[in-house]
Amino acid sequence: MDTDLALILGLVVGGLSIPSIMSAISDRRSPRASVLTVLIACGLLYYATATKPGGYQIDQIPNVFFSVLGRYF
């Protein structure tokens, strides 16, 4: 898997898990599925940062996001 794609997927999955966590907490349920998606997101982010030489800088993320969108769409 491309490290840029893994980074973007990790950020998107992690961002989408936040409403699920908040919903489970407000309904007084245990957020089991949400924790699983957060773990997946963390794994993708770790893979992306560990395998890319030099890692990523915060200011590179928007450029990486739009380059991945341009490549696959």
XYZ file of C-alpha atoms in Angstrom:
73
model
C 0.000 0.000 0.000
C 1.204 3.487 -0.811
C 2.220 5.412 2.320
C 0.328 8.518 1.189
C -2.854 6.487 0.773
C -2.362 4.853 4.178
C -1.934 8.277 5.786
C -5.104 9.657 4.211
C -7.141 6.536 4.997
C -5.948 6.648 8.599
C -6.944 10.299 8.947
C -10.351 9.757 7.342
C -11.173 6.623 9.339
C -10.006 8.311 12.539
C -12.067 11.412 11.794
C -15.173 9.383 11.043
C -14.840 7.408 14.261
C -15.188 10.517 16.441
C -18.974 10.918 15.872
C -19.401 7.206 16.527
C -17.564 7.499 19.844
C -19.611 10.527 20.860
C -22.859 8.762 19.937
C -21.978 5.669 21.957
C -21.007 7.744 24.980
C -24.172 9.854 24.829
C -26.340 6.705 24.558
C -24.444 5.156 27.489
C -23.227 2.246 25.370
C -19.718 0.885 25.220
C -17.963 2.134 22.070
C -16.616 -1.249 20.918
C -16.880 -0.664 17.166
C -15.517 2.834 17.573
C -12.476 1.585 19.428
C -11.843 -0.909 16.636
C -11.955 1.836 14.011
C -9.618 4.010 16.086
C -7.166 1.097 16.307
C -7.354 0.607 12.545
C -6.743 4.315 12.010
C -3.782 4.299 14.384
C -2.336 1.267 12.596
C -2.630 2.965 9.219
C -1.065 6.159 10.536
C 1.778 4.226 12.146
C 2.404 2.272 8.948
C 2.465 5.467 6.883
C 4.853 7.326 9.159
C 7.118 4.347 9.844
C 7.646 3.294 6.231
C 8.069 6.718 4.603
C 11.670 7.882 4.788
C 11.759 11.141 6.684
C 8.134 10.844 7.791
C 5.518 13.539 7.265
C 5.341 17.152 8.346
C 2.033 18.740 9.388
C 2.164 21.227 6.521
C 2.533 18.386 3.976
C -0.797 16.751 4.830
C -3.062 18.967 2.642
C -0.773 18.475 -0.374
C -0.678 14.720 0.213
C -4.461 14.621 0.602
C -5.129 16.364 -2.696
C -2.461 14.406 -4.544
C -4.070 11.143 -3.415
C -7.499 12.444 -4.442
C -6.115 13.434 -7.823
C -4.494 10.029 -8.308
C -7.530 7.922 -7.514
C -10.389 10.120 -8.665
